[in-house]
Amino acid sequence: MNDLCLTHARIVTPQGIVSGCLSVLDGKISHIGGKQPARQEVDAGGKLLLPGLVDLHVHFNEPGRTDWEGWAHGSAAAAAGGVTTVVEMPLNAVPATINAQALALKVAAAGASSCVDFGLWGGLVCDNRAELPELLDGGVLGLKAFMYETGDPSFPAAHDGILYSGMAQLAVRDLPLLVHAENSQIIHTLMADFQAAGRSDRQAWLDAHPPISEVEAVARVLLLARATGCRLHIVHVSLPQAAQLIVDAQNAGQNVTFEVCAHHLTLTETDFLELGAVAKCGPPLRSAADVDGLWELLLTGRINSLASDHSPCPSAMKPDGSIWDAWGGINGVQLTLPLLMTEAQQRGLSAEAAAQLVARYASHNPAHIAGLPGKGAIGVGLDADLVLFDPEAVWTLRAADLKSLHPWSPFLGREFTGKVERVWLRGQTLYGGGAVAGGMRGAWVRPAGV
Ligand SMILES: [Zn+2]
């Protein structure tokens, strides 16, 4: 007897769409195809059943900045967006996750409040190399480093020497280094020049991030990783020409992957000039031609993973005045799935093809990159992390729909085609009827053997 049988579903599996039933026993998918006896039956009504998304790039800011977001609100937003596993970044919480003690605090905070399963990235900063063995032993899935100096003293950028020797430590363990690849000196020099000239306009933010600032950093970090044998994952690539460098490296045999964020696939620099602070992020939004170029790469299988880079903050940190004063980040974990489904269909894909695209790049591949074998796909024996998605529902985003603590979004007022209807985490209802189920607790996912 199964615990659950979902009937009349269009099930999105790595092998294609299967119309039929999916059964769950003890939190795992037990059968796909025909109807099986189960204690509970749910009629999926012919809607799409996707694997829960695996978002490798969220900032939930807890411990230390729970007033920015926190695990309770952040994970609720994830759940409502069909994201059943998040891997959280080491910065923007206090303390930053750069040693074993900070990791213990992060695990405690997440374990107490997250309603979705979670993994954690540690930080490689200048200079915590002596603390890395203990941090890596503690169960992080890899490390994140910034080539760009954000100005956050708790997470200083890793210069080339730190990248090089940190990569060597990671290579021994076959864990990935995630890198924010932007040339710090180019951007900071331009920002200082513009500020000295009295500029604080939105265009100045774009002008301070010329394509070379991303392309140069991507090229450099590829060289460093190749020299050390480190597995590299470049986050939020925003330019097709930067992506092409990575694709070329892959074709030459290098062990490197990269992600593109939903906002870089659905917003342009023109949107940023209109919306202002709410759409400020780094790298910034790019031209419509760049967005088209990223879609061409995605539709031809050359992007490895899709993520949100969910980076919330209090609304007051997105002021309308000087663009330099606004927090750089977009709060988006709840919207990745509906954004991608909507945009993919506008670009000519059927709902089923769009769902397969999302399942592959926002669930399956990220789970593989992070080393989470039980996650990321619908298959017998895997975790029953499932999203029932109504591809026909047309709706408009309102602030009240957002589960984030501070429900600002550059997508307010946008019309979506397709809606998350119900979500299961390891076979338990996590979200339905517009509400996150009470009492759900996510599990910590870590590398095998930790
Ligand atoms: Zn980020």
Short mmCIF file of C-alpha atoms and ligand atoms in Angstrom, two decimals:
data_model
loop_
_atom_site.label_atom_id
_atom_site.label_comp_id
_atom_site.label_asym_id
_atom_site.label_seq_id
_atom_site.Cartn_x
_atom_site.Cartn_y
_atom_site.Cartn_z
CA MET A 1 0.00 0.00 0.00
CA ASN A 2 1.44 3.37 -1.05
CA ASP A 3 1.04 6.56 0.95
CA LEU A 4 -0.06 8.64 -2.03
CA CYS A 5 -1.11 8.15 -5.64
CA LEU A 6 -1.39 11.12 -8.00
CA THR A 7 -3.65 10.24 -10.92
CA HIS A 8 -4.24 11.85 -14.33
CA ALA A 9 -0.91 13.68 -14.32
CA ARG A 10 1.37 14.66 -17.16
CA ILE A 11 4.58 13.60 -15.44
CA VAL A 12 7.77 15.37 -16.49
CA THR A 13 10.56 12.77 -16.34
CA PRO A 14 14.09 12.96 -17.77
CA GLN A 15 12.93 10.47 -20.43
CA GLY A 16 9.94 12.59 -21.48
CA ILE A 17 6.35 13.24 -20.48
CA VAL A 18 4.46 10.25 -19.06
CA SER A 19 0.69 10.54 -18.83
CA GLY A 20 -0.61 8.54 -15.91
CA CYS A 21 -0.11 8.05 -12.20
CA LEU A 22 2.72 8.55 -9.75
CA SER A 23 2.85 6.77 -6.41
CA VAL A 24 4.76 7.64 -3.27
CA LEU A 25 5.87 5.43 -0.40
CA ASP A 26 7.92 6.58 2.60
CA GLY A 27 8.77 9.90 0.97
CA LYS A 28 10.11 8.37 -2.22
CA ILE A 29 8.61 7.86 -5.64
CA SER A 30 7.59 4.22 -5.73
CA HIS A 31 5.90 3.82 -9.10
CA ILE A 32 5.26 5.74 -12.32
CA GLY A 33 2.66 4.68 -14.84
CA GLY A 34 -0.46 2.81 -13.81
CA LYS A 35 -2.62 3.41 -10.79
CA GLN A 36 -1.45 1.82 -7.54
CA PRO A 37 -3.31 1.26 -4.28
CA ALA A 38 -2.65 4.15 -1.89
CA ARG A 39 -3.96 5.56 1.36
CA GLN A 40 -4.50 8.94 -0.32
CA GLU A 41 -5.39 9.69 -3.92
CA VAL A 42 -5.11 13.08 -5.62
CA ASP A 43 -6.51 13.74 -9.09
CA ALA A 44 -3.98 15.90 -10.93
CA GLY A 45 -6.60 16.79 -13.52
CA GLY A 46 -4.26 16.40 -16.49
CA LYS A 47 -1.91 19.09 -15.21
CA LEU A 48 1.88 18.94 -15.32
CA LEU A 49 3.81 17.24 -12.55
CA LEU A 50 7.38 18.54 -12.34
CA PRO A 51 10.25 17.66 -10.05
CA GLY A 52 10.68 20.22 -7.27
CA LEU A 53 13.17 22.87 -8.28
CA VAL A 54 16.69 22.82 -6.82
CA ASP A 55 17.88 26.42 -6.46
CA LEU A 56 21.63 26.59 -5.92
CA HIS A 57 21.65 30.34 -5.32
CA VAL A 58 19.61 31.86 -2.50
CA HIS A 59 20.46 34.27 0.32
CA PHE A 60 18.18 33.90 3.34
CA ASN A 61 20.23 36.19 5.65
CA GLU A 62 19.83 34.18 8.85
CA PRO A 63 21.40 34.13 11.39
CA GLY A 64 21.98 37.80 11.94
CA ARG A 65 19.73 39.53 9.43
CA THR A 66 16.39 37.86 9.97
CA ASP A 67 14.86 41.31 9.50
CA TRP A 68 15.98 41.08 5.84
CA GLU A 69 14.35 37.70 5.17
CA GLY A 70 15.18 34.70 7.37
CA TRP A 71 14.74 30.99 6.78
CA ALA A 72 11.03 30.94 7.64
CA HIS A 73 10.05 33.53 5.03
CA GLY A 74 12.67 32.59 2.47
CA SER A 75 11.80 28.91 2.53
CA ALA A 76 8.08 29.72 2.41
CA ALA A 77 8.72 31.76 -0.75
CA ALA A 78 10.70 28.82 -2.15
CA ALA A 79 7.89 26.39 -1.33
CA ALA A 80 5.26 28.59 -2.97
CA GLY A 81 7.44 28.73 -6.06
CA GLY A 82 7.87 24.97 -6.33
CA VAL A 83 11.45 25.08 -5.05
CA THR A 84 11.82 22.11 -2.70
CA THR A 85 15.61 22.26 -2.20
CA VAL A 86 17.70 25.38 -1.78
CA VAL A 87 21.44 25.67 -1.41
CA GLU A 88 22.14 28.82 0.52
CA MET A 89 25.01 31.22 0.05
CA PRO A 90 27.58 31.96 2.77
CA LEU A 91 27.25 35.75 2.74
CA ASN A 92 24.63 38.29 3.86
CA ALA A 93 24.02 36.41 7.10
CA VAL A 94 25.92 37.32 10.28
CA PRO A 95 28.31 35.65 10.71
CA ALA A 96 29.23 34.74 7.14
CA THR A 97 29.70 30.99 6.70
CA ILE A 98 33.49 31.03 6.49
CA ASN A 99 34.41 28.62 9.29
CA ALA A 100 32.99 25.59 11.11
CA GLN A 101 31.52 27.66 13.98
CA ALA A 102 29.57 29.87 11.59
CA LEU A 103 28.40 26.78 9.70
CA ALA A 104 27.01 25.32 12.93
CA LEU A 105 25.01 28.52 13.50
CA LYS A 106 23.69 28.43 9.93
CA VAL A 107 22.67 24.78 10.22
CA ALA A 108 20.87 25.51 13.50
CA ALA A 109 18.99 28.47 12.01
CA ALA A 110 17.98 26.59 8.88
CA GLY A 111 17.07 23.43 10.77
CA ALA A 112 14.80 25.39 13.08
CA SER A 113 12.88 27.31 10.43
CA SER A 114 13.30 26.02 6.88
CA CYS A 115 10.28 24.27 5.42
CA VAL A 116 12.24 23.10 2.37
CA ASP A 117 15.30 20.86 2.20
CA PHE A 118 18.53 22.82 2.31
CA GLY A 119 22.20 22.52 1.54
CA LEU A 120 24.85 25.09 2.35
CA TRP A 121 27.78 26.65 0.54
CA GLY A 122 30.77 27.78 2.57
CA GLY A 123 32.82 30.87 1.76
CA LEU A 124 36.34 31.26 0.42
CA VAL A 125 37.44 34.75 1.44
CA CYS A 126 40.66 36.64 1.95
CA ASP A 127 41.89 34.88 4.03
CA ASN A 128 40.26 31.86 5.71
CA ARG A 129 42.34 29.11 4.13
CA ALA A 130 43.45 27.75 7.51
CA GLU A 131 39.80 27.22 8.46
CA LEU A 132 38.77 25.51 5.26
CA PRO A 133 39.50 21.87 6.22
CA GLU A 134 37.13 22.05 9.19
CA LEU A 135 34.52 23.95 7.19
CA LEU A 136 34.68 21.40 4.37
CA ASP A 137 34.54 18.51 6.85
CA GLY A 138 31.42 20.12 8.32
CA GLY A 139 29.22 19.34 5.35
CA VAL A 140 29.20 22.28 2.94
CA LEU A 141 28.60 21.28 -0.68
CA GLY A 142 31.40 23.52 -1.96
CA LEU A 143 32.68 27.06 -1.54
CA LYS A 144 31.68 30.42 -2.95
CA ALA A 145 34.15 33.20 -3.71
CA PHE A 146 33.85 36.75 -5.00
CA MET A 147 36.33 38.16 -7.51
CA TYR A 148 34.42 41.41 -7.08
CA GLU A 149 34.90 43.36 -3.84
CA THR A 150 31.39 44.02 -2.55
CA GLY A 151 32.56 46.20 0.32
CA ASP A 152 31.13 43.76 2.88
CA PRO A 153 33.97 43.39 5.41
CA SER A 154 32.63 40.01 6.55
CA PHE A 155 33.05 38.56 3.05
CA PRO A 156 36.12 40.10 1.40
CA ALA A 157 36.85 39.18 -2.19
CA ALA A 158 39.28 36.38 -2.96
CA HIS A 159 42.16 37.75 -5.03
CA ASP A 160 43.89 35.54 -7.57
CA GLY A 161 46.33 34.10 -5.03
CA ILE A 162 43.51 33.04 -2.71
CA LEU A 163 41.49 31.67 -5.62
CA TYR A 164 44.48 29.69 -6.83
CA SER A 165 45.40 28.12 -3.49
CA GLY A 166 41.76 27.67 -2.38
CA MET A 167 41.03 25.88 -5.64
CA ALA A 168 43.89 23.51 -4.95
CA GLN A 169 42.30 22.60 -1.59
CA LEU A 170 38.94 21.97 -3.24
CA ALA A 171 40.40 19.95 -6.10
CA VAL A 172 41.63 17.33 -3.63
CA ARG A 173 38.07 16.83 -2.36
CA ASP A 174 36.35 17.17 -5.73
CA LEU A 175 34.06 19.89 -4.40
CA PRO A 176 33.15 22.86 -6.59
CA LEU A 177 34.17 26.47 -6.24
CA LEU A 178 31.33 28.84 -7.09
CA VAL A 179 32.55 32.17 -8.33
CA HIS A 180 31.03 35.58 -8.75
CA ALA A 181 33.13 36.55 -11.77
CA GLU A 182 33.39 40.29 -12.24
CA ASN A 183 36.57 42.36 -12.48
CA SER A 184 36.59 44.38 -9.28
CA GLN A 185 39.10 47.02 -10.36
CA ILE A 186 37.31 47.92 -13.57
CA ILE A 187 33.95 48.30 -11.84
CA HIS A 188 35.24 50.17 -8.80
CA THR A 189 37.34 52.54 -10.94
CA LEU A 190 34.34 53.38 -13.11
CA MET A 191 32.03 53.77 -10.12
CA ALA A 192 34.50 56.16 -8.46
CA ASP A 193 34.86 58.16 -11.68
CA PHE A 194 31.09 58.48 -12.09
CA GLN A 195 30.58 59.41 -8.46
CA ALA A 196 33.33 62.04 -8.71
CA ALA A 197 31.52 63.43 -11.74
CA GLY A 198 28.33 63.68 -9.70
CA ARG A 199 26.46 60.89 -11.43
CA SER A 200 23.95 58.83 -9.47
CA ASP A 201 21.59 57.93 -12.31
CA ARG A 202 20.50 54.43 -13.25
CA GLN A 203 22.51 54.43 -16.47
CA ALA A 204 25.64 54.96 -14.38
CA TRP A 205 25.13 51.54 -12.77
CA LEU A 206 25.00 49.97 -16.22
CA ASP A 207 27.98 51.98 -17.47
CA ALA A 208 30.05 50.86 -14.47
CA HIS A 209 29.62 47.22 -15.58
CA PRO A 210 30.86 47.08 -19.18
CA PRO A 211 30.90 43.60 -20.77
CA ILE A 212 34.68 43.33 -20.33
CA SER A 213 34.26 43.47 -16.55
CA GLU A 214 32.44 40.13 -16.68
CA VAL A 215 34.21 38.59 -19.68
CA GLU A 216 37.71 39.22 -18.30
CA ALA A 217 36.87 37.72 -14.91
CA VAL A 218 35.29 34.63 -16.46
CA ALA A 219 38.33 34.11 -18.68
CA ARG A 220 40.72 34.53 -15.74
CA VAL A 221 38.90 32.21 -13.38
CA LEU A 222 38.67 29.56 -16.09
CA LEU A 223 42.46 29.70 -16.43
CA LEU A 224 42.99 29.46 -12.67
CA ALA A 225 40.61 26.52 -12.33
CA ARG A 226 42.19 24.73 -15.26
CA ALA A 227 45.64 25.13 -13.70
CA THR A 228 44.47 23.67 -10.38
CA GLY A 229 42.07 20.99 -11.59
CA CYS A 230 39.31 22.53 -9.46
CA ARG A 231 35.70 21.94 -10.39
CA LEU A 232 34.31 25.39 -11.15
CA HIS A 233 30.73 26.71 -11.20
CA ILE A 234 30.33 30.30 -12.33
CA VAL A 235 27.24 31.98 -10.92
CA HIS A 236 24.87 34.44 -12.57
CA VAL A 237 26.51 34.66 -15.99
CA SER A 238 24.70 37.54 -17.69
CA LEU A 239 26.34 37.81 -21.11
CA PRO A 240 26.31 35.37 -24.03
CA GLN A 241 29.95 36.15 -24.78
CA ALA A 242 30.95 35.21 -21.22
CA ALA A 243 28.85 32.05 -21.47
CA GLN A 244 30.53 31.18 -24.76
CA LEU A 245 33.96 31.24 -23.09
CA ILE A 246 32.70 28.64 -20.61
CA VAL A 247 31.14 26.52 -23.33
CA ASP A 248 34.46 26.61 -25.19
CA ALA A 249 36.28 25.51 -22.04
CA GLN A 250 33.82 22.65 -21.59
CA ASN A 251 34.37 21.60 -25.17
CA ALA A 252 38.10 21.57 -24.44
CA GLY A 253 37.47 19.17 -21.57
CA GLN A 254 37.44 21.49 -18.54
CA ASN A 255 35.22 20.54 -15.57
CA VAL A 256 33.22 23.77 -15.37
CA THR A 257 29.52 24.63 -15.23
CA PHE A 258 27.61 27.88 -15.03
CA GLU A 259 24.24 29.23 -14.07
CA VAL A 260 22.02 31.94 -15.49
CA CYS A 261 19.47 33.68 -13.29
CA ALA A 262 15.80 34.00 -14.14
CA HIS A 263 15.99 37.79 -14.05
CA HIS A 264 18.72 37.84 -16.69
CA LEU A 265 16.38 35.84 -18.92
CA THR A 266 13.25 37.92 -18.32
CA LEU A 267 14.32 41.54 -17.76
CA THR A 268 16.48 43.91 -19.82
CA GLU A 269 18.49 47.03 -19.07
CA THR A 270 15.55 49.01 -20.43
CA ASP A 271 13.42 47.50 -17.65
CA PHE A 272 16.10 48.54 -15.16
CA LEU A 273 16.11 52.13 -16.46
CA GLU A 274 12.33 52.21 -15.96
CA LEU A 275 12.11 50.32 -12.67
CA GLY A 276 15.27 51.56 -10.95
CA ALA A 277 16.43 50.30 -7.57
CA VAL A 278 13.99 47.38 -7.39
CA ALA A 279 15.72 45.87 -10.46
CA LYS A 280 19.30 46.70 -9.42
CA CYS A 281 21.51 43.64 -9.36
CA GLY A 282 25.09 42.65 -10.13
CA PRO A 283 25.93 41.81 -12.82
CA PRO A 284 23.28 44.27 -13.98
CA LEU A 285 20.44 43.58 -16.34
CA ARG A 286 21.73 43.50 -19.90
CA SER A 287 20.50 44.42 -23.37
CA ALA A 288 17.57 42.74 -25.11
CA ALA A 289 20.08 41.27 -27.58
CA ASP A 290 22.00 39.72 -24.70
CA VAL A 291 18.80 38.26 -23.25
CA ASP A 292 17.97 36.80 -26.67
CA GLY A 293 21.50 35.41 -26.87
CA LEU A 294 21.13 33.71 -23.49
CA TRP A 295 17.84 32.16 -24.61
CA GLU A 296 19.49 30.84 -27.74
CA LEU A 297 22.16 29.21 -25.58
CA LEU A 298 19.49 27.80 -23.26
CA LEU A 299 17.32 26.42 -26.04
CA THR A 300 20.32 24.74 -27.64
CA GLY A 301 21.40 23.04 -24.42
CA ARG A 302 24.46 25.14 -23.67
CA ILE A 303 23.44 26.64 -20.31
CA ASN A 304 23.99 24.27 -17.39
CA SER A 305 21.66 25.52 -14.71
CA LEU A 306 19.08 28.14 -13.82
CA ALA A 307 18.78 29.82 -10.43
CA SER A 308 17.19 32.80 -8.74
CA ASP A 309 20.02 34.51 -6.83
CA HIS A 310 17.27 35.35 -4.36
CA SER A 311 18.75 38.34 -2.53
CA PRO A 312 16.14 40.09 -0.39
CA CYS A 313 16.48 43.17 1.77
CA PRO A 314 14.15 45.57 3.61
CA SER A 315 12.16 47.70 1.17
CA ALA A 316 13.83 50.83 2.59
CA MET A 317 17.15 49.56 1.17
CA LYS A 318 15.73 49.98 -2.34
CA PRO A 319 15.31 53.78 -2.28
CA ASP A 320 14.42 55.72 -5.39
CA GLY A 321 17.21 58.33 -5.13
CA SER A 322 20.86 57.71 -5.91
CA ILE A 323 21.35 54.35 -7.62
CA TRP A 324 24.55 53.84 -5.60
CA ASP A 325 22.51 53.72 -2.37
CA ALA A 326 20.21 50.85 -3.35
CA TRP A 327 20.89 47.25 -2.34
CA GLY A 328 21.97 45.20 -5.34
CA GLY A 329 19.90 42.05 -5.51
CA ILE A 330 16.57 40.69 -6.68
CA ASN A 331 14.18 38.78 -4.51
CA GLY A 332 13.01 36.00 -6.81
CA VAL A 333 13.03 32.42 -5.46
CA GLN A 334 9.24 32.23 -5.64
CA LEU A 335 9.08 33.28 -9.29
CA THR A 336 11.74 31.24 -11.12
CA LEU A 337 9.33 28.52 -12.23
CA PRO A 338 6.42 30.71 -13.40
CA LEU A 339 8.82 33.22 -15.00
CA LEU A 340 10.63 30.57 -17.02
CA MET A 341 7.44 28.76 -17.98
CA THR A 342 5.87 32.01 -19.15
CA GLU A 343 8.91 33.29 -21.03
CA ALA A 344 9.66 29.94 -22.67
CA GLN A 345 6.10 29.75 -24.00
CA GLN A 346 6.32 33.33 -25.27
CA ARG A 347 9.43 32.22 -27.15
CA GLY A 348 7.47 29.49 -28.88
CA LEU A 349 7.80 26.41 -26.70
CA SER A 350 4.77 24.30 -25.83
CA ALA A 351 3.91 24.06 -22.15
CA GLU A 352 5.25 20.51 -22.10
CA ALA A 353 8.52 21.50 -23.76
CA ALA A 354 8.87 24.45 -21.38
CA ALA A 355 8.28 22.14 -18.41
CA GLN A 356 10.96 19.75 -19.65
CA LEU A 357 13.36 22.66 -20.04
CA VAL A 358 12.70 23.87 -16.51
CA ALA A 359 12.93 20.34 -15.08
CA ARG A 360 16.30 19.80 -16.71
CA TYR A 361 17.97 23.13 -15.99
CA ALA A 362 16.33 24.24 -12.74
CA SER A 363 16.08 20.85 -11.06
CA HIS A 364 18.04 17.98 -12.57
CA ASN A 365 21.29 19.72 -13.49
CA PRO A 366 21.55 21.80 -10.31
CA ALA A 367 21.06 18.66 -8.20
CA HIS A 368 23.88 17.03 -10.15
CA ILE A 369 26.18 20.06 -9.82
CA ALA A 370 25.65 20.21 -6.05
CA GLY A 371 26.03 16.44 -5.68
CA LEU A 372 22.49 15.64 -4.49
CA PRO A 373 21.72 12.23 -6.01
CA GLY A 374 18.25 11.83 -4.45
CA LYS A 375 17.02 15.16 -5.82
CA GLY A 376 16.28 16.84 -9.10
CA ALA A 377 14.17 14.44 -11.12
CA ILE A 378 11.05 12.34 -11.14
CA GLY A 379 12.17 8.72 -11.05
CA VAL A 380 11.47 5.64 -8.98
CA GLY A 381 13.53 5.65 -5.78
CA LEU A 382 14.11 9.42 -5.77
CA ASP A 383 12.67 11.84 -3.22
CA ALA A 384 9.02 12.62 -3.92
CA ASP A 385 9.63 16.38 -4.30
CA LEU A 386 6.87 17.30 -6.71
CA VAL A 387 5.16 20.34 -8.18
CA LEU A 388 1.67 20.22 -9.63
CA PHE A 389 1.66 23.01 -12.19
CA ASP A 390 -1.38 24.33 -14.03
CA PRO A 391 -0.05 25.46 -17.41
CA GLU A 392 -3.32 27.17 -18.37
CA ALA A 393 -3.75 29.48 -15.38
CA VAL A 394 -3.22 33.13 -16.29
CA TRP A 395 -2.60 35.44 -13.36
CA THR A 396 -1.02 38.74 -12.39
CA LEU A 397 1.56 39.05 -9.61
CA ARG A 398 0.53 41.14 -6.61
CA ALA A 399 2.65 41.92 -3.55
CA ALA A 400 0.22 39.85 -1.45
CA ASP A 401 1.20 36.75 -3.47
CA LEU A 402 4.82 36.94 -2.30
CA LYS A 403 5.84 35.01 0.80
CA SER A 404 9.06 36.98 1.27
CA LEU A 405 9.28 39.12 4.41
CA HIS A 406 9.57 42.23 2.21
CA PRO A 407 7.35 41.59 -0.79
CA TRP A 408 8.96 43.92 -3.33
CA SER A 409 9.66 42.63 -6.80
CA PRO A 410 10.47 44.01 -10.24
CA PHE A 411 7.82 41.59 -11.50
CA LEU A 412 4.81 43.07 -9.67
CA GLY A 413 2.03 43.57 -12.18
CA ARG A 414 3.50 41.06 -14.63
CA GLU A 415 1.10 38.56 -16.19
CA PHE A 416 2.10 34.90 -15.94
CA THR A 417 0.94 31.88 -17.90
CA GLY A 418 1.02 28.88 -15.59
CA LYS A 419 0.81 28.61 -11.84
CA VAL A 420 2.13 26.43 -9.03
CA GLU A 421 -0.92 24.68 -7.66
CA ARG A 422 0.44 22.23 -5.13
CA VAL A 423 3.87 21.13 -3.90
CA TRP A 424 5.02 18.00 -2.06
CA LEU A 425 8.29 17.62 -0.16
CA ARG A 426 9.31 13.97 0.25
CA GLY A 427 5.66 13.03 -0.24
CA GLN A 428 4.22 15.50 2.28
CA THR A 429 2.07 18.42 1.15
CA LEU A 430 4.25 21.50 1.45
CA TYR A 431 2.11 24.05 -0.35
CA GLY A 432 -1.44 24.19 -1.65
CA GLY A 433 -4.35 26.56 -1.98
CA GLY A 434 -2.02 29.55 -1.85
CA ALA A 435 -0.65 28.64 1.58
CA VAL A 436 2.43 26.88 2.91
CA ALA A 437 1.57 23.92 5.13
CA GLY A 438 2.30 24.43 8.81
CA GLY A 439 4.85 22.37 10.68
CA MET A 440 6.95 21.28 7.72
CA ARG A 441 10.68 21.01 8.39
CA GLY A 442 13.28 20.66 5.70
CA ALA A 443 16.23 18.31 5.98
CA TRP A 444 19.89 19.28 5.68
CA VAL A 445 21.42 17.76 2.56
CA ARG A 446 25.17 17.26 2.63
CA PRO A 447 27.89 15.44 0.75
CA ALA A 448 27.88 11.67 1.08
CA GLY A 449 29.85 10.54 4.11
CA VAL A 450 29.43 13.71 6.19
ZN ZN B 1 24.05 35.85 -4.86
#
